[in-house]
Amino acid sequence: MYIPPNFRVDDTARLSAFMDAYSFATLVTCQDSVPFATHLPVRHICEDGACTTLIAHMARANPQWRHFSPDVEVLTIFTGPHAYISPSWYATETAVPTWNYTAVHVYGFPTVITDHAQLVALLEETMHFYERTMARPWPGTLPHELRDNLIRSIVAFEIQVTRMEGKFKLGQNRSEADLAGVYDALAASAQFGDRELADVMASAGLVSGSIGSNSGDEPARSND
């Protein structure tokens, strides 16, 4: 995706945390020049400080897994907080609206998992990840016949990651005064997503006087 330098995020730990927090992703493939997308939960595996593998599953009836080829990359899109940004929030008088957002794109080569034990382990890891915050986590106990029937109705797969792209468009090209105005408006919004984006701005240091290499000296511009 197009990423101006101000908005690029390369830190693996930050991208990994983002993919954990916003793990309901979009898997995009292409078959006969026609794009195809599936929305699904995706887990990732990191080794030695690098994200190496994505793991997921889909309904066997979904034709997308039949598009997989070991030598053709697929794209997985993780999307986080986003919000409309009104120019009325800026200290700068002349400005236009924009949309701020966070996203991570992961590319890689897919492989269908055929080993039964590996498939079961994948499903259990996924379940435990999402159940871990529940007050009464579901233990995953099912009659073997029912479990096997359910497993036969899905296809599990892994994606060997080739590259990752992080884009956090948070107004890094704006002045500190403009950023403060945006943060205050988002933080006071009735919309949860707006407040969540304000939290991302704060965690990135954009409203604490530390906005990286771009401290407002660069003229404001629209970089979408």
PDB file of N, CA and C in Angstrom, residues 97-162:
ATOM      1  N   PRO A  97     -10.905  18.450   5.380  1.00  0.00           N
ATOM      2  CA  PRO A  97     -11.130  17.207   6.126  1.00  0.00           C
ATOM      3  C   PRO A  97     -10.214  16.090   5.640  1.00  0.00           C
ATOM      4  N   THR A  98     -10.030  15.112   6.491  1.00  0.00           N
ATOM      5  CA  THR A  98      -9.283  13.916   6.107  1.00  0.00           C
ATOM      6  C   THR A  98      -9.807  12.749   6.928  1.00  0.00           C
ATOM      7  N   TRP A  99      -9.207  11.598   6.729  1.00  0.00           N
ATOM      8  CA  TRP A  99      -9.563  10.407   7.514  1.00  0.00           C
ATOM      9  C   TRP A  99      -8.273   9.814   8.050  1.00  0.00           C
ATOM     10  N   ASN A 100      -8.184   9.680   9.352  1.00  0.00           N
ATOM     11  CA  ASN A 100      -7.021   9.049   9.970  1.00  0.00           C
ATOM     12  C   ASN A 100      -7.338   7.594  10.284  1.00  0.00           C
ATOM     13  N   TYR A 101      -6.324   6.740  10.178  1.00  0.00           N
ATOM     14  CA  TYR A 101      -6.581   5.306  10.319  1.00  0.00           C
ATOM     15  C   TYR A 101      -5.295   4.554  10.607  1.00  0.00           C
ATOM     16  N   THR A 102      -5.473   3.291  10.964  1.00  0.00           N
ATOM     17  CA  THR A 102      -4.349   2.402  11.234  1.00  0.00           C
ATOM     18  C   THR A 102      -4.583   1.092  10.494  1.00  0.00           C
ATOM     19  N   ALA A 103      -3.528   0.560   9.892  1.00  0.00           N
ATOM     20  CA  ALA A 103      -3.666  -0.692   9.140  1.00  0.00           C
ATOM     21  C   ALA A 103      -2.319  -1.384   9.030  1.00  0.00           C
ATOM     22  N   VAL A 104      -2.374  -2.696   8.954  1.00  0.00           N
ATOM     23  CA  VAL A 104      -1.186  -3.510   8.706  1.00  0.00           C
ATOM     24  C   VAL A 104      -1.507  -4.473   7.573  1.00  0.00           C
ATOM     25  N   HIS A 105      -0.653  -4.490   6.559  1.00  0.00           N
ATOM     26  CA  HIS A 105      -0.785  -5.424   5.442  1.00  0.00           C
ATOM     27  C   HIS A 105       0.318  -6.472   5.553  1.00  0.00           C
ATOM     28  N   VAL A 106      -0.073  -7.727   5.428  1.00  0.00           N
ATOM     29  CA  VAL A 106       0.888  -8.831   5.511  1.00  0.00           C
ATOM     30  C   VAL A 106       0.786  -9.666   4.240  1.00  0.00           C
ATOM     31  N   TYR A 107       1.926  -9.882   3.597  1.00  0.00           N
ATOM     32  CA  TYR A 107       1.989 -10.672   2.366  1.00  0.00           C
ATOM     33  C   TYR A 107       2.678 -11.999   2.658  1.00  0.00           C
ATOM     34  N   GLY A 108       2.283 -13.022   1.924  1.00  0.00           N
ATOM     35  CA  GLY A 108       2.948 -14.304   2.117  1.00  0.00           C
ATOM     36  C   GLY A 108       2.372 -15.397   1.246  1.00  0.00           C
ATOM     37  N   PHE A 109       3.004 -16.559   1.341  1.00  0.00           N
ATOM     38  CA  PHE A 109       2.611 -17.715   0.529  1.00  0.00           C
ATOM     39  C   PHE A 109       1.785 -18.683   1.377  1.00  0.00           C
ATOM     40  N   PRO A 110       0.591 -19.048   0.908  1.00  0.00           N
ATOM     41  CA  PRO A 110      -0.298 -19.892   1.705  1.00  0.00           C
ATOM     42  C   PRO A 110      -0.082 -21.383   1.465  1.00  0.00           C
ATOM     43  N   THR A 111      -0.352 -22.161   2.505  1.00  0.00           N
ATOM     44  CA  THR A 111      -0.297 -23.618   2.420  1.00  0.00           C
ATOM     45  C   THR A 111      -1.443 -24.202   3.233  1.00  0.00           C
ATOM     46  N   VAL A 112      -2.217 -25.085   2.634  1.00  0.00           N
ATOM     47  CA  VAL A 112      -3.298 -25.756   3.352  1.00  0.00           C
ATOM     48  C   VAL A 112      -2.702 -26.776   4.316  1.00  0.00           C
ATOM     49  N   ILE A 113      -3.214 -26.810   5.532  1.00  0.00           N
ATOM     50  CA  ILE A 113      -2.748 -27.756   6.548  1.00  0.00           C
ATOM     51  C   ILE A 113      -3.551 -29.049   6.419  1.00  0.00           C
ATOM     52  N   THR A 114      -2.867 -30.123   6.134  1.00  0.00           N
ATOM     53  CA  THR A 114      -3.533 -31.417   5.959  1.00  0.00           C
ATOM     54  C   THR A 114      -3.327 -32.353   7.141  1.00  0.00           C
ATOM     55  N   ASP A 115      -2.321 -32.076   7.965  1.00  0.00           N
ATOM     56  CA  ASP A 115      -2.060 -32.922   9.126  1.00  0.00           C
ATOM     57  C   ASP A 115      -3.133 -32.690  10.193  1.00  0.00           C
ATOM     58  N   HIS A 116      -3.813 -33.757  10.590  1.00  0.00           N
ATOM     59  CA  HIS A 116      -4.939 -33.630  11.522  1.00  0.00           C
ATOM     60  C   HIS A 116      -4.503 -33.059  12.867  1.00  0.00           C
ATOM     61  N   ALA A 117      -3.413 -33.548  13.404  1.00  0.00           N
ATOM     62  CA  ALA A 117      -2.949 -33.074  14.709  1.00  0.00           C
ATOM     63  C   ALA A 117      -2.590 -31.592  14.662  1.00  0.00           C
ATOM     64  N   GLN A 118      -1.954 -31.163  13.578  1.00  0.00           N
ATOM     65  CA  GLN A 118      -1.595 -29.755  13.437  1.00  0.00           C
ATOM     66  C   GLN A 118      -2.840 -28.891  13.323  1.00  0.00           C
ATOM     67  N   LEU A 119      -3.844 -29.402  12.608  1.00  0.00           N
ATOM     68  CA  LEU A 119      -5.093 -28.659  12.459  1.00  0.00           C
ATOM     69  C   LEU A 119      -5.780 -28.487  13.812  1.00  0.00           C
ATOM     70  N   VAL A 120      -5.849 -29.563  14.577  1.00  0.00           N
ATOM     71  CA  VAL A 120      -6.475 -29.486  15.898  1.00  0.00           C
ATOM     72  C   VAL A 120      -5.715 -28.516  16.798  1.00  0.00           C
ATOM     73  N   ALA A 121      -4.393 -28.550  16.751  1.00  0.00           N
ATOM     74  CA  ALA A 121      -3.581 -27.641  17.565  1.00  0.00           C
ATOM     75  C   ALA A 121      -3.838 -26.189  17.184  1.00  0.00           C
ATOM     76  N   LEU A 122      -3.997 -25.935  15.887  1.00  0.00           N
ATOM     77  CA  LEU A 122      -4.284 -24.577  15.418  1.00  0.00           C
ATOM     78  C   LEU A 122      -5.610 -24.094  15.979  1.00  0.00           C
ATOM     79  N   LEU A 123      -6.636 -24.937  15.892  1.00  0.00           N
ATOM     80  CA  LEU A 123      -7.957 -24.553  16.387  1.00  0.00           C
ATOM     81  C   LEU A 123      -7.935 -24.321  17.889  1.00  0.00           C
ATOM     82  N   GLU A 124      -7.217 -25.158  18.613  1.00  0.00           N
ATOM     83  CA  GLU A 124      -7.142 -24.998  20.066  1.00  0.00           C
ATOM     84  C   GLU A 124      -6.412 -23.717  20.441  1.00  0.00           C
ATOM     85  N   GLU A 125      -5.328 -23.403  19.728  1.00  0.00           N
ATOM     86  CA  GLU A 125      -4.589 -22.165  20.013  1.00  0.00           C
ATOM     87  C   GLU A 125      -5.471 -20.957  19.751  1.00  0.00           C
ATOM     88  N   THR A 126      -6.206 -20.995  18.650  1.00  0.00           N
ATOM     89  CA  THR A 126      -7.094 -19.883  18.314  1.00  0.00           C
ATOM     90  C   THR A 126      -8.171 -19.719  19.380  1.00  0.00           C
ATOM     91  N   MET A 127      -8.779 -20.829  19.779  1.00  0.00           N
ATOM     92  CA  MET A 127      -9.830 -20.778  20.794  1.00  0.00           C
ATOM     93  C   MET A 127      -9.290 -20.227  22.114  1.00  0.00           C
ATOM     94  N   HIS A 128      -8.149 -20.736  22.559  1.00  0.00           N
ATOM     95  CA  HIS A 128      -7.590 -20.291  23.839  1.00  0.00           C
ATOM     96  C   HIS A 128      -7.223 -18.805  23.794  1.00  0.00           C
ATOM     97  N   PHE A 129      -6.765 -18.330  22.637  1.00  0.00           N
ATOM     98  CA  PHE A 129      -6.410 -16.914  22.519  1.00  0.00           C
ATOM     99  C   PHE A 129      -7.628 -16.035  22.777  1.00  0.00           C
ATOM    100  N   TYR A 130      -8.766 -16.390  22.195  1.00  0.00           N
ATOM    101  CA  TYR A 130      -9.955 -15.555  22.346  1.00  0.00           C
ATOM    102  C   TYR A 130     -10.705 -15.824  23.648  1.00  0.00           C
ATOM    103  N   GLU A 131     -10.564 -17.013  24.206  1.00  0.00           N
ATOM    104  CA  GLU A 131     -11.254 -17.334  25.452  1.00  0.00           C
ATOM    105  C   GLU A 131     -10.509 -16.829  26.686  1.00  0.00           C
ATOM    106  N   ARG A 132      -9.247 -16.454  26.511  1.00  0.00           N
ATOM    107  CA  ARG A 132      -8.400 -16.171  27.673  1.00  0.00           C
ATOM    108  C   ARG A 132      -8.907 -14.996  28.501  1.00  0.00           C
ATOM    109  N   THR A 133      -9.669 -14.089  27.914  1.00  0.00           N
ATOM    110  CA  THR A 133     -10.150 -12.916  28.645  1.00  0.00           C
ATOM    111  C   THR A 133     -11.564 -13.108  29.188  1.00  0.00           C
ATOM    112  N   MET A 134     -12.164 -14.261  28.931  1.00  0.00           N
ATOM    113  CA  MET A 134     -13.525 -14.510  29.387  1.00  0.00           C
ATOM    114  C   MET A 134     -13.554 -14.797  30.890  1.00  0.00           C
ATOM    115  N   ALA A 135     -14.631 -14.370  31.537  1.00  0.00           N
ATOM    116  CA  ALA A 135     -14.769 -14.648  32.965  1.00  0.00           C
ATOM    117  C   ALA A 135     -14.860 -16.144  33.222  1.00  0.00           C
ATOM    118  N   ARG A 136     -15.531 -16.852  32.312  1.00  0.00           N
ATOM    119  CA  ARG A 136     -15.640 -18.310  32.419  1.00  0.00           C
ATOM    120  C   ARG A 136     -15.250 -18.906  31.074  1.00  0.00           C
ATOM    121  N   PRO A 137     -13.955 -19.077  30.827  1.00  0.00           N
ATOM    122  CA  PRO A 137     -13.498 -19.573  29.519  1.00  0.00           C
ATOM    123  C   PRO A 137     -14.111 -20.930  29.182  1.00  0.00           C
ATOM    124  N   TRP A 138     -14.535 -21.065  27.936  1.00  0.00           N
ATOM    125  CA  TRP A 138     -15.065 -22.342  27.462  1.00  0.00           C
ATOM    126  C   TRP A 138     -13.922 -23.341  27.357  1.00  0.00           C
ATOM    127  N   PRO A 139     -14.046 -24.537  27.925  1.00  0.00           N
ATOM    128  CA  PRO A 139     -12.932 -25.489  27.924  1.00  0.00           C
ATOM    129  C   PRO A 139     -12.710 -26.172  26.587  1.00  0.00           C
ATOM    130  N   GLY A 140     -13.651 -26.027  25.669  1.00  0.00           N
ATOM    131  CA  GLY A 140     -13.475 -26.635  24.352  1.00  0.00           C
ATOM    132  C   GLY A 140     -13.845 -28.097  24.301  1.00  0.00           C
ATOM    133  N   THR A 141     -14.541 -28.574  25.306  1.00  0.00           N
ATOM    134  CA  THR A 141     -14.909 -29.988  25.361  1.00  0.00           C
ATOM    135  C   THR A 141     -16.094 -30.275  24.448  1.00  0.00           C
ATOM    136  N   LEU A 142     -15.896 -31.203  23.513  1.00  0.00           N
ATOM    137  CA  LEU A 142     -16.955 -31.621  22.596  1.00  0.00           C
ATOM    138  C   LEU A 142     -16.899 -33.133  22.424  1.00  0.00           C
ATOM    139  N   PRO A 143     -18.034 -33.753  22.150  1.00  0.00           N
ATOM    140  CA  PRO A 143     -17.988 -35.173  21.788  1.00  0.00           C
ATOM    141  C   PRO A 143     -17.099 -35.367  20.562  1.00  0.00           C
ATOM    142  N   HIS A 144     -16.306 -36.423  20.546  1.00  0.00           N
ATOM    143  CA  HIS A 144     -15.342 -36.626  19.464  1.00  0.00           C
ATOM    144  C   HIS A 144     -16.011 -36.650  18.097  1.00  0.00           C
ATOM    145  N   GLU A 145     -17.167 -37.279  17.997  1.00  0.00           N
ATOM    146  CA  GLU A 145     -17.843 -37.368  16.702  1.00  0.00           C
ATOM    147  C   GLU A 145     -18.237 -35.986  16.198  1.00  0.00           C
ATOM    148  N   LEU A 146     -18.791 -35.175  17.095  1.00  0.00           N
ATOM    149  CA  LEU A 146     -19.181 -33.821  16.703  1.00  0.00           C
ATOM    150  C   LEU A 146     -17.955 -33.006  16.321  1.00  0.00           C
ATOM    151  N   ARG A 147     -16.893 -33.112  17.126  1.00  0.00           N
ATOM    152  CA  ARG A 147     -15.667 -32.367  16.827  1.00  0.00           C
ATOM    153  C   ARG A 147     -15.107 -32.759  15.463  1.00  0.00           C
ATOM    154  N   ASP A 148     -15.069 -34.045  15.177  1.00  0.00           N
ATOM    155  CA  ASP A 148     -14.517 -34.501  13.900  1.00  0.00           C
ATOM    156  C   ASP A 148     -15.374 -34.039  12.727  1.00  0.00           C
ATOM    157  N   ASN A 149     -16.686 -34.023  12.913  1.00  0.00           N
ATOM    158  CA  ASN A 149     -17.570 -33.538  11.846  1.00  0.00           C
ATOM    159  C   ASN A 149     -17.330 -32.055  11.577  1.00  0.00           C
ATOM    160  N   LEU A 150     -17.149 -31.296  12.641  1.00  0.00           N
ATOM    161  CA  LEU A 150     -16.886 -29.869  12.481  1.00  0.00           C
ATOM    162  C   LEU A 150     -15.541 -29.635  11.799  1.00  0.00           C
ATOM    163  N   ILE A 151     -14.545 -30.404  12.185  1.00  0.00           N
ATOM    164  CA  ILE A 151     -13.219 -30.252  11.590  1.00  0.00           C
ATOM    165  C   ILE A 151     -13.249 -30.561  10.099  1.00  0.00           C
ATOM    166  N   ARG A 152     -14.041 -31.558   9.722  1.00  0.00           N
ATOM    167  CA  ARG A 152     -14.132 -31.895   8.301  1.00  0.00           C
ATOM    168  C   ARG A 152     -14.794 -30.794   7.483  1.00  0.00           C
ATOM    169  N   SER A 153     -15.503 -29.895   8.148  1.00  0.00           N
ATOM    170  CA  SER A 153     -16.217 -28.837   7.424  1.00  0.00           C
ATOM    171  C   SER A 153     -15.388 -27.576   7.250  1.00  0.00           C
ATOM    172  N   ILE A 154     -14.143 -27.588   7.713  1.00  0.00           N
ATOM    173  CA  ILE A 154     -13.290 -26.406   7.585  1.00  0.00           C
ATOM    174  C   ILE A 154     -11.978 -26.765   6.900  1.00  0.00           C
ATOM    175  N   VAL A 155     -11.287 -25.735   6.473  1.00  0.00           N
ATOM    176  CA  VAL A 155      -9.940 -25.870   5.915  1.00  0.00           C
ATOM    177  C   VAL A 155      -9.026 -24.932   6.692  1.00  0.00           C
ATOM    178  N   ALA A 156      -7.991 -25.469   7.291  1.00  0.00           N
ATOM    179  CA  ALA A 156      -7.001 -24.657   7.999  1.00  0.00           C
ATOM    180  C   ALA A 156      -5.801 -24.427   7.089  1.00  0.00           C
ATOM    181  N   PHE A 157      -5.150 -23.301   7.295  1.00  0.00           N
ATOM    182  CA  PHE A 157      -4.005 -22.980   6.447  1.00  0.00           C
ATOM    183  C   PHE A 157      -3.048 -22.070   7.192  1.00  0.00           C
ATOM    184  N   GLU A 158      -1.832 -22.021   6.691  1.00  0.00           N
ATOM    185  CA  GLU A 158      -0.839 -21.096   7.216  1.00  0.00           C
ATOM    186  C   GLU A 158      -0.257 -20.293   6.067  1.00  0.00           C
ATOM    187  N   ILE A 159       0.205 -19.111   6.389  1.00  0.00           N
ATOM    188  CA  ILE A 159       0.808 -18.222   5.397  1.00  0.00           C
ATOM    189  C   ILE A 159       2.219 -17.893   5.857  1.00  0.00           C
ATOM    190  N   GLN A 160       3.204 -18.264   5.062  1.00  0.00           N
ATOM    191  CA  GLN A 160       4.590 -17.925   5.367  1.00  0.00           C
ATOM    192  C   GLN A 160       4.825 -16.470   4.978  1.00  0.00           C
ATOM    193  N   VAL A 161       5.069 -15.643   5.963  1.00  0.00           N
ATOM    194  CA  VAL A 161       5.140 -14.194   5.754  1.00  0.00           C
ATOM    195  C   VAL A 161       6.393 -13.817   4.968  1.00  0.00           C
ATOM    196  N   THR A 162       6.197 -13.003   3.934  1.00  0.00           N
ATOM    197  CA  THR A 162       7.322 -12.490   3.154  1.00  0.00           C
ATOM    198  C   THR A 162       7.625 -11.031   3.485  1.00  0.00           C
TER     199      THR A 162
END
